[in-house]
């Protein structure tokens, strides 16, 4: 079974530029998550989707970050404009649904460096 | 105060050693508890769930103390392949939101 796919794997941009990350969850998984993992820290949830609706975006910096999952399958996370402190690994995860008993499976992540 | 706190390490141990990691969580409403493993430059993967009665999976034993809001992971007979970061994780509420600790780095030496 194919896992969670993410692209690109690496991205280097200058501050104030824009960047977008793409995620394709495991087939049939209704719930999709974006996490930010800063070096030396654990992942932090940015946004959670159930199908194409947002369940939790309480920790998403909405002045610069946006995410969508228009057809309830793949998702895009955008940063505009990027700041130095956005340098991190952006992890996408999916689960069958959002019931707490469901395991989340993580993709390989996109490593973003903002110069 | 962080929601989930761990000693970041590193823990440097010889092969065959027994090593224990501890974790505390601040929200008494936390409902589910896990240990994840993250290899260098890789994604986190579920190692094991943690139950109040304690649970064991081969060389790994996890314990939960709800009264003290404390979670532990014991690794016996450490292998070189156990070298990784171990993340303590809790869930609470109706959503499937994972709250991660900062992770504890384990380096098993030959």
Short mmCIF file of C-alpha atoms in Angstrom, two decimals:
data_model
loop_
_atom_site.label_atom_id
_atom_site.label_comp_id
_atom_site.label_asym_id
_atom_site.label_seq_id
_atom_site.Cartn_x
_atom_site.Cartn_y
_atom_site.Cartn_z
CA UNK A 1 0.00 0.00 0.00
CA UNK A 2 1.38 3.41 -0.97
CA UNK A 3 2.15 5.76 1.90
CA UNK A 4 1.65 9.50 2.25
CA UNK A 5 3.37 11.35 -0.59
CA UNK A 6 4.82 14.84 -0.29
CA UNK A 7 6.60 17.16 -2.66
CA UNK A 8 8.98 18.79 -2.97
CA UNK A 9 11.32 17.07 -0.51
CA UNK A 10 13.53 20.13 -0.15
CA UNK A 11 13.01 23.83 -0.80
CA UNK A 12 15.28 26.82 -0.29
CA UNK A 13 13.82 30.32 -0.62
CA UNK A 14 14.62 33.83 0.49
CA UNK A 15 12.56 35.61 3.12
CA UNK A 16 9.45 37.34 1.83
CA UNK A 17 9.13 34.85 -1.02
CA UNK A 18 6.18 32.45 -1.35
CA UNK A 19 6.27 28.67 -1.26
CA UNK A 20 3.78 25.84 -1.59
CA UNK A 21 3.90 22.23 -0.45
CA UNK A 22 1.80 19.36 -1.74
CA UNK A 23 0.53 16.23 0.03
CA UNK A 24 -1.31 13.17 -1.22
CA UNK A 25 -2.65 11.04 1.66
CA UNK A 26 -3.09 7.29 1.81
CA UNK A 27 -6.00 6.27 -0.41
CA UNK A 28 -9.28 6.24 1.50
CA UNK A 29 -8.04 8.35 4.40
CA UNK A 30 -10.56 11.06 5.20
CA UNK A 31 -8.46 13.01 7.69
CA UNK A 32 -5.34 14.93 6.70
CA UNK A 33 -2.95 16.85 8.95
CA UNK A 34 -0.14 19.33 8.38
CA UNK A 35 2.54 19.55 11.07
CA UNK A 36 5.52 21.88 11.43
CA UNK A 37 8.68 20.45 12.98
CA UNK A 38 11.35 22.99 13.88
CA UNK A 39 14.86 21.59 14.47
CA UNK A 40 15.17 20.16 17.97
CA UNK A 41 11.42 20.16 18.60
CA UNK A 42 8.56 17.76 18.17
CA UNK A 43 6.02 18.22 15.39
CA UNK A 44 3.30 20.82 16.00
CA UNK A 45 -0.12 20.55 14.36
CA UNK A 46 -0.88 23.44 12.00
CA UNK A 47 -4.18 22.32 10.48
CA UNK A 48 -6.42 19.28 10.36
CA UNK A 49 -8.91 18.49 7.57
CA UNK A 50 -11.81 16.07 7.62
CA UNK A 51 -12.53 15.43 3.94
CA UNK A 52 -12.49 19.00 2.53
CA UNK A 53 -13.49 20.76 5.75
CA UNK A 54 -11.20 22.28 8.38
CA UNK A 55 -11.46 20.63 11.83
CA UNK A 56 -8.70 22.50 13.66
CA UNK A 57 -6.57 25.42 12.46
CA UNK A 58 -6.02 27.03 15.83
CA UNK A 59 -2.22 26.99 15.53
CA UNK A 60 -2.00 28.05 11.89
CA UNK A 61 -0.48 31.57 11.50
CA UNK A 62 -3.27 32.72 9.27
CA UNK A 63 -1.63 36.02 8.34
CA UNK A 64 0.90 34.10 6.23
CA UNK A 65 -0.08 30.44 6.09
CA UNK A 66 -2.99 28.97 4.16
CA UNK A 67 -4.03 25.42 3.32
CA UNK A 68 -6.69 23.82 1.22
CA UNK A 69 -8.03 20.37 0.42
CA UNK A 70 -10.58 21.28 -2.20
CA UNK A 71 -11.63 17.81 -3.37
CA UNK A 72 -11.06 16.07 -0.07
CA UNK A 73 -8.04 14.15 -1.32
CA UNK A 74 -4.70 15.92 -1.82
CA UNK A 75 -3.81 19.13 -0.05
CA UNK A 76 -1.61 22.20 -0.48
CA UNK A 77 0.01 24.28 2.26
CA UNK A 78 1.22 27.75 1.30
CA UNK A 79 3.39 30.31 3.05
CA UNK A 80 3.26 33.89 1.80
CA UNK A 81 5.48 35.74 2.62
CA UNK A 82 8.01 33.44 4.31
CA UNK A 83 10.00 34.49 7.37
CA UNK A 84 13.30 33.14 8.65
CA UNK A 85 11.50 31.39 11.53
CA UNK A 86 9.47 29.32 9.04
CA UNK A 87 12.56 27.18 8.38
CA UNK A 88 11.38 23.72 9.41
CA UNK A 89 10.24 20.35 8.13
CA UNK A 90 6.59 20.35 7.09
CA UNK A 91 5.06 16.94 7.67
CA UNK A 92 1.79 15.74 6.22
CA UNK A 93 -0.07 12.87 7.87
CA UNK A 94 -3.32 11.05 7.24
CA UNK A 95 -5.66 8.74 9.11
CA UNK A 96 -8.74 6.74 8.15
CA UNK A 97 -10.89 9.19 10.06
CA UNK A 98 -10.53 11.55 13.00
CA UNK A 99 -11.63 9.16 15.72
CA UNK A 100 -8.86 9.06 18.37
CA UNK A 101 -8.37 5.34 17.83
CA UNK A 102 -7.07 5.90 14.30
CA UNK A 103 -3.32 5.84 13.76
CA UNK A 104 -1.78 8.72 11.84
CA UNK A 105 0.72 7.86 9.10
CA UNK A 106 3.30 10.47 8.21
CA UNK A 107 4.82 11.38 4.89
CA UNK A 108 8.58 11.98 4.46
CA UNK A 109 8.19 15.74 4.90
CA UNK A 110 9.34 18.84 3.03
CA UNK A 111 12.45 20.49 4.45
CA UNK A 112 12.16 24.27 4.04
CA UNK A 113 15.10 26.62 4.46
CA UNK A 114 14.37 30.36 4.45
CA UNK A 115 17.45 32.54 3.90
CA UNK B 1 4.74 25.17 30.71
CA UNK B 2 4.94 22.80 27.75
CA UNK B 3 2.07 20.38 27.31
CA UNK B 4 4.43 17.41 27.01
CA UNK B 5 7.92 17.54 28.53
CA UNK B 6 10.84 15.21 27.90
CA UNK B 7 14.55 15.22 28.66
CA UNK B 8 16.11 15.92 25.23
CA UNK B 9 19.23 13.88 26.01
CA UNK B 10 21.32 12.71 24.29
CA UNK B 11 21.45 9.37 26.03
CA UNK B 12 24.66 7.59 25.03
CA UNK B 13 24.54 3.92 26.03
CA UNK B 14 26.55 0.80 25.09
CA UNK B 15 24.98 -2.07 23.19
CA UNK B 16 23.12 -4.40 25.53
CA UNK B 17 22.32 -1.69 28.08
CA UNK B 18 18.90 -0.95 29.50
CA UNK B 19 17.73 2.64 29.09
CA UNK B 20 14.64 4.44 30.36
CA UNK B 21 12.97 7.59 29.06
CA UNK B 22 10.46 9.65 30.99
CA UNK B 23 7.82 12.12 29.98
CA UNK B 24 5.29 14.28 31.82
CA UNK B 25 2.13 15.86 30.45
CA UNK B 26 0.21 18.83 31.79
CA UNK B 27 -3.38 18.24 30.66
CA UNK B 28 -5.16 15.86 32.99
CA UNK B 29 -7.85 15.39 30.32
CA UNK B 30 -5.34 13.59 28.09
CA UNK B 31 -6.87 10.35 26.93
CA UNK B 32 -4.39 8.45 24.81
CA UNK B 33 -0.65 8.09 25.06
CA UNK B 34 2.02 6.90 22.65
CA UNK B 35 5.70 6.62 21.96
CA UNK B 36 6.83 7.46 18.44
CA UNK B 37 10.26 6.82 16.98
CA UNK B 38 11.92 9.24 14.56
CA UNK B 39 15.11 8.33 12.74
CA UNK B 40 17.43 11.11 11.62
CA UNK B 41 15.87 13.11 8.77
CA UNK B 42 12.89 10.74 8.60
CA UNK B 43 9.23 10.97 9.56
CA UNK B 44 7.89 9.90 12.98
CA UNK B 45 6.52 6.36 13.19
CA UNK B 46 4.35 4.85 15.89
CA UNK B 47 6.41 2.66 18.21
CA UNK B 48 3.72 1.68 20.70
CA UNK B 49 0.65 2.84 22.53
CA UNK B 50 0.80 3.22 26.31
CA UNK B 51 -1.85 1.79 28.60
CA UNK B 52 -2.50 2.29 32.31
CA UNK B 53 -1.84 -1.39 32.96
CA UNK B 54 1.54 -1.15 31.27
CA UNK B 55 2.37 -2.91 28.05
CA UNK B 56 5.31 -4.70 26.53
CA UNK B 57 6.43 -5.29 22.95
CA UNK B 58 9.56 -7.41 22.80
CA UNK B 59 12.39 -5.40 24.35
CA UNK B 60 10.19 -2.34 24.84
CA UNK B 61 8.00 -1.68 27.89
CA UNK B 62 5.76 1.36 28.31
CA UNK B 63 4.11 2.53 31.52
CA UNK B 64 1.53 5.20 32.30
CA UNK B 65 0.84 6.79 35.68
CA UNK B 66 -2.29 8.92 35.33
CA UNK B 67 -2.15 10.21 38.90
CA UNK B 68 1.35 11.63 38.36
CA UNK B 69 0.74 12.43 34.66
CA UNK B 70 3.88 10.51 33.83
CA UNK B 71 4.78 8.18 30.94
CA UNK B 72 7.87 6.01 30.60
CA UNK B 73 9.58 3.84 28.01
CA UNK B 74 12.10 1.14 28.91
CA UNK B 75 14.35 -0.42 26.28
CA UNK B 76 16.18 -3.59 27.29
CA UNK B 77 19.23 -5.09 25.55
CA UNK B 78 19.78 -1.98 23.39
CA UNK B 79 20.76 -2.52 19.76
CA UNK B 80 22.64 -0.18 17.45
CA UNK B 81 19.43 0.02 15.40
CA UNK B 82 17.60 1.52 18.39
CA UNK B 83 19.51 4.78 17.85
CA UNK B 84 16.84 7.40 17.11
CA UNK B 85 14.76 10.14 18.71
CA UNK B 86 11.89 8.90 20.88
CA UNK B 87 8.87 11.20 20.97
CA UNK B 88 6.32 11.13 23.77
CA UNK B 89 2.83 11.89 22.43
CA UNK B 90 -0.58 12.50 24.00
CA UNK B 91 -4.07 12.97 22.59
CA UNK B 92 -7.10 14.59 24.15
CA UNK B 93 -10.44 15.78 22.98
CA UNK B 94 -12.68 14.49 20.25
CA UNK B 95 -10.23 15.13 17.43
CA UNK B 96 -7.25 13.00 16.57
CA UNK B 97 -4.76 15.79 17.38
CA UNK B 98 -1.32 14.60 18.48
CA UNK B 99 0.63 16.67 21.02
CA UNK B 100 4.34 15.85 20.77
CA UNK B 101 7.14 16.30 23.25
CA UNK B 102 10.49 17.57 22.02
CA UNK B 103 11.89 14.05 21.82
CA UNK B 104 14.76 12.25 23.53
CA UNK B 105 17.79 11.36 21.44
CA UNK B 106 19.24 7.88 22.01
CA UNK B 107 22.65 6.90 20.65
CA UNK B 108 23.61 3.25 21.15
CA UNK B 109 27.37 2.78 20.94
CA UNK B 110 29.13 -0.42 19.78
#
